[in-house]
Every structure is written in C-alpha cells, then in structure tokens.
PDB file of C-alpha atoms in Angstrom:
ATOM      1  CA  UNK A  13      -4.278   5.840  -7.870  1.00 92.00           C
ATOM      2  CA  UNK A  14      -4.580   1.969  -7.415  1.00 94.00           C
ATOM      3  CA  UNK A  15      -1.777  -0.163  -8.306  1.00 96.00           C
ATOM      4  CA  UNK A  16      -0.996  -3.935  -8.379  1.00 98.00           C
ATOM      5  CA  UNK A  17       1.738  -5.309  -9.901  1.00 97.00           C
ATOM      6  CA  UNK A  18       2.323  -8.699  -9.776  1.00 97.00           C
ATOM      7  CA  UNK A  19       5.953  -9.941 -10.650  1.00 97.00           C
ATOM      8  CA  UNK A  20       7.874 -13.352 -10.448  1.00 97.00           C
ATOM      9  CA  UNK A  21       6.679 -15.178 -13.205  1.00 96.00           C
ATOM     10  CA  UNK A  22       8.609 -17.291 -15.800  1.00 97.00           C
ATOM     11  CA  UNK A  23       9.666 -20.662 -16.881  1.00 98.00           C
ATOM     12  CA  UNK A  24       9.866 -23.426 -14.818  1.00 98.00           C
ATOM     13  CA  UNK A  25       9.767 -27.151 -15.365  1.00 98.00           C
ATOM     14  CA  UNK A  26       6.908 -29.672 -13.895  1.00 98.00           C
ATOM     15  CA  UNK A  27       7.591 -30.219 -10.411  1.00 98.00           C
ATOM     16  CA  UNK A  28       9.251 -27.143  -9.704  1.00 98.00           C
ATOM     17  CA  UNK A  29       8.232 -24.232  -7.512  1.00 98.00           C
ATOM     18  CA  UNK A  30       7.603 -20.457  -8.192  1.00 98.00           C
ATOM     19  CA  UNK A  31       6.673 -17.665  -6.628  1.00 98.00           C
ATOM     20  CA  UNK A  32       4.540 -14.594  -7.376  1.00 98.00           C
ATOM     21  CA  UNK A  33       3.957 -11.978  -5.938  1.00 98.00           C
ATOM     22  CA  UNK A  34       1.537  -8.271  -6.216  1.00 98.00           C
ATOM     23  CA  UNK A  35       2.706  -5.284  -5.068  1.00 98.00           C
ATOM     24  CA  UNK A  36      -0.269  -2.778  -3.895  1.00 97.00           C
ATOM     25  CA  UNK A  37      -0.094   0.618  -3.889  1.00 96.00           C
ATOM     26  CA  UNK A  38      -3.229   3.499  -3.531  1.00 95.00           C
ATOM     27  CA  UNK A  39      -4.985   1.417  -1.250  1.00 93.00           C
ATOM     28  CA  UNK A  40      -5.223   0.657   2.701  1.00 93.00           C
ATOM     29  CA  UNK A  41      -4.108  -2.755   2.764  1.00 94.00           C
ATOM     30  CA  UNK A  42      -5.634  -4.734   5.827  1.00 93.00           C
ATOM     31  CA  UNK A  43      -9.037  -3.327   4.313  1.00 94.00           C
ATOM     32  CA  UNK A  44      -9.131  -5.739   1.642  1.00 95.00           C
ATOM     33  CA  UNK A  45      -8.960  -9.227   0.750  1.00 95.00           C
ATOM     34  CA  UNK A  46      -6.896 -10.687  -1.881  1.00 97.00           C
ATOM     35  CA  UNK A  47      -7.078 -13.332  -4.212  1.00 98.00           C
ATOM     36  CA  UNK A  48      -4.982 -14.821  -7.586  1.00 98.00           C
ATOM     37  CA  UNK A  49      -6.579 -15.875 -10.569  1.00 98.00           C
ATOM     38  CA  UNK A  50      -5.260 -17.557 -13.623  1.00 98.00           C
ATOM     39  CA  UNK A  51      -6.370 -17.540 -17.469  1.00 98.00           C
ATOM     40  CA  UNK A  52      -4.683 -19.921 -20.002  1.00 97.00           C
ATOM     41  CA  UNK A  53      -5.517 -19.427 -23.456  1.00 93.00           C
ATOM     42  CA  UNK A  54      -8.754 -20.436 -24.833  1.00 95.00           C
ATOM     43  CA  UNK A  55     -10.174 -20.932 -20.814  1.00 96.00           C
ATOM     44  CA  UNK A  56     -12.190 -18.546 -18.352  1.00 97.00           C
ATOM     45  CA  UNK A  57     -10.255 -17.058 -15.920  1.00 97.00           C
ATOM     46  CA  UNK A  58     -10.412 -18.948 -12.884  1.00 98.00           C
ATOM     47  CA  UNK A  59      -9.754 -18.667  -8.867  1.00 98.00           C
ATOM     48  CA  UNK A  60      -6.657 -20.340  -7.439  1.00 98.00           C
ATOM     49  CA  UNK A  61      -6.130 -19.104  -3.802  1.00 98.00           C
ATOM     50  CA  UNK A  62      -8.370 -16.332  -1.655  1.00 98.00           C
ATOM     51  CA  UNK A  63      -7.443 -15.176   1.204  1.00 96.00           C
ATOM     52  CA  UNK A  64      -9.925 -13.441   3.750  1.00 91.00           C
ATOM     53  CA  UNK A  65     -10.380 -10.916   6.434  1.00 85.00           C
ATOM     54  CA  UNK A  66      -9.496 -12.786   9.321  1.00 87.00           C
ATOM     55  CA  UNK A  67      -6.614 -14.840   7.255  1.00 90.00           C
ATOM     56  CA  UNK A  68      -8.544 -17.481   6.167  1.00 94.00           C
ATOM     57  CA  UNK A  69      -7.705 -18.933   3.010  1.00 97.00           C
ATOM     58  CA  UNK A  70      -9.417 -20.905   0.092  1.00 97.00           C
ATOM     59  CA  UNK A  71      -7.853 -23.136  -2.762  1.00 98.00           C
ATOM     60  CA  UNK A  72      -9.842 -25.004  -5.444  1.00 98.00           C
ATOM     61  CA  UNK A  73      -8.897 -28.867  -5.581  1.00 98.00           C
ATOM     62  CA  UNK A  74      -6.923 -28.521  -8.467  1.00 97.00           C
ATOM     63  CA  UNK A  75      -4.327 -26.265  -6.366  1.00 98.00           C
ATOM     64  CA  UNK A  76      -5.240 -27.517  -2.918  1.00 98.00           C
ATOM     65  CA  UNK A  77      -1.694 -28.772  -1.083  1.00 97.00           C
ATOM     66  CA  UNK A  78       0.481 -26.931  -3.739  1.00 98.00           C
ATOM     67  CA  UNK A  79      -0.185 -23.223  -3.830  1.00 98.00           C
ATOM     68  CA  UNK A  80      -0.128 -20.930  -0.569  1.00 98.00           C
ATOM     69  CA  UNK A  81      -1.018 -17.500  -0.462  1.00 98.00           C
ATOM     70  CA  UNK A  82      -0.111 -15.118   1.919  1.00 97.00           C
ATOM     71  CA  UNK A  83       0.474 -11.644   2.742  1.00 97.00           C
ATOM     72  CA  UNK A  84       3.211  -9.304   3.479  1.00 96.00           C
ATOM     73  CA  UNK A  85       1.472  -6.162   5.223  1.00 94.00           C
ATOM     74  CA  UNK A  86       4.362  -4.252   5.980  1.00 96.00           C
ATOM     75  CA  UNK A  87       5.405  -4.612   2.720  1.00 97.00           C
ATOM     76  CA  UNK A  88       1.534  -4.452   0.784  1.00 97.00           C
ATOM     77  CA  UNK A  89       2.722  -7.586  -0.394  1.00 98.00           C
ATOM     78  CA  UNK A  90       0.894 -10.454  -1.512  1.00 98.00           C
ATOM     79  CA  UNK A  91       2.423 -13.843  -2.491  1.00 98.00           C
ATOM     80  CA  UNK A  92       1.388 -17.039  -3.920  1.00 98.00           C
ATOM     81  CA  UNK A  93       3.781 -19.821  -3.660  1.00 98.00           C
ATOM     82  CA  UNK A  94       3.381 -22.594  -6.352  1.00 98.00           C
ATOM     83  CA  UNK A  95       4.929 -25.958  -5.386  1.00 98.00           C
ATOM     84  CA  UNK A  96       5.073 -29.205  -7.458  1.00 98.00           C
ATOM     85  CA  UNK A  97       4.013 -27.330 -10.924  1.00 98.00           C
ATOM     86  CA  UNK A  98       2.324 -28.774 -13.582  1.00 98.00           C
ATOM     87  CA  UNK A  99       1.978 -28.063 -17.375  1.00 97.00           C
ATOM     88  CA  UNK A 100      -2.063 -27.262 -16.437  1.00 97.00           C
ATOM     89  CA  UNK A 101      -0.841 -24.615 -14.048  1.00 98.00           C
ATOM     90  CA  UNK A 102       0.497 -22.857 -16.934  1.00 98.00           C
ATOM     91  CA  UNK A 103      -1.198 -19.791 -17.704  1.00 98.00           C
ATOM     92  CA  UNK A 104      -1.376 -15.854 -17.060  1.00 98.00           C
ATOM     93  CA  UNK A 105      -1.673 -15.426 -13.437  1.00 98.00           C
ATOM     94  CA  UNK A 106      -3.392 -12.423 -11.964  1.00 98.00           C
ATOM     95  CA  UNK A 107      -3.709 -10.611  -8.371  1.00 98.00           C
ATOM     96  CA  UNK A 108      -7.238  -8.857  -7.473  1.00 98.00           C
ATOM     97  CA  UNK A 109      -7.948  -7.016  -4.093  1.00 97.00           C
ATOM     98  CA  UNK A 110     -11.490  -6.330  -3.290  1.00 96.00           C
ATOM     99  CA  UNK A 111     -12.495  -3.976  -0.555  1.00 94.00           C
ATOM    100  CA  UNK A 112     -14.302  -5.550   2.484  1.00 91.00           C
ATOM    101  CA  UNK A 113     -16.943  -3.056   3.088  1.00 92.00           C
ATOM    102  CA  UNK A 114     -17.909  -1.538  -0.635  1.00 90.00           C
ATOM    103  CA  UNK A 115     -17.680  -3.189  -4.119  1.00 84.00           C
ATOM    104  CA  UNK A 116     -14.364  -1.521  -5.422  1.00 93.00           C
ATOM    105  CA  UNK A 117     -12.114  -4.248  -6.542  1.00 96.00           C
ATOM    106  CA  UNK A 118      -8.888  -4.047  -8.664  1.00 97.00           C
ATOM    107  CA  UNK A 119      -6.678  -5.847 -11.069  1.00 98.00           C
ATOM    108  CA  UNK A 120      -3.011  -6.282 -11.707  1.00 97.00           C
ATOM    109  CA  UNK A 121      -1.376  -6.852 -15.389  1.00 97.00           C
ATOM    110  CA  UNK A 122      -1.017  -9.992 -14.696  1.00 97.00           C
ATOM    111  CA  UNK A 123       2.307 -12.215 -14.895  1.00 98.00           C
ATOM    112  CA  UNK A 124       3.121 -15.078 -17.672  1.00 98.00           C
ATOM    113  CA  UNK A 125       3.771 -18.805 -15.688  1.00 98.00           C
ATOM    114  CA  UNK A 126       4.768 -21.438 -18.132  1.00 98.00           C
ATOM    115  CA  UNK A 127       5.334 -25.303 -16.873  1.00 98.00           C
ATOM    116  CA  UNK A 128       6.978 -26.923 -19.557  1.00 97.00           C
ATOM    117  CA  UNK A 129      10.739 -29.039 -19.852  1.00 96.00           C
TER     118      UNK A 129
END
C-alpha cells in the first residue's frame, strides 16, 4: 500500500521560513520523481518545485530563489524548504510521486501553510 504523508505545516509570518516534508512508504523510492503542489481556496492546484530523475529540479517564477526541494533517500524523504514566505504562498500544500517508467502516480493528504502576522 502507497503512502505519503506530508507533515510540517503551520503558521508562520511573511518572511519566515518553513519546512515540509512527505514521508513515502509502499513504493521504491529512486524509481520516482517527486514534486509539491499547492491549492489555496478558490484556485487550481498548482506546481511549486519538481524534482527529476537525475536530480534536476524545476520551480515556477513565483517560487524560484525561495523554495528548494530535495530528497532524503535513506530516509524516503522528501522536503521542500520555503524561505522568505509570503501571504500568496499560503495555501494547502501537497506531495505527489510519479513513477518514471509507467503512469502510476500518488498523492499525500496534504498539509495546511498559512503566511499571515
């Protein structure tokens, strides 16, 4: 059975940092690529960090220089650092792995990140 559970959100005021993180479980981890997505309320969900096979990594501009992603494989770990929040970056954050050779892809819970003072 697949698992991700992301953890580490909460409250933090603008300018702050957080991280998040998505613990996997059920799968083999170096064959899949990870990525975090966000939804605030009333907007699509959207793509804030990938990361690839190979490492490589992709942000959108509104994230670029502030969030990081990276994983943990001896742990099945997979972080996103959040630097210099804003009130936009509030939202419900979510992890997603995706297999590199078929189409099975999964989805944590998701974790609550609020930006507010």
């Amino acid at each position: 059975q697949v698992q991700l559970v992301e953890s580490g959100g909460g409250l933090v005021q603008p300018g702050g940092s957080l991280r998040v993180s998505c613990a996997a479980s059920g799968i083999v981890f170096h064959l899949y690529g990870f990525a975090w997505y966000r939804q605030a309320p009333g907007k699509e969900r959207e793509l804030v960090a990938r990361i690839r096979q190979g490492g490589s990594t992709e942000y959108p501009d509104s994230v670029k220089g502030r969030f990081t992603i990276s994983t943990d494989s001896a742990k099945n770990t997979v972080y996103l650092q959040m630097n210099a929040l804003k009130p936009e970056d509030t939202a419900v954050y979510y992890c997603n792995a995706r297999h590199f050779y078929s189409s099975n892809s999964y989805w944590g819970q998701g974790t609550q990140v609020t930006v507010s003072s």
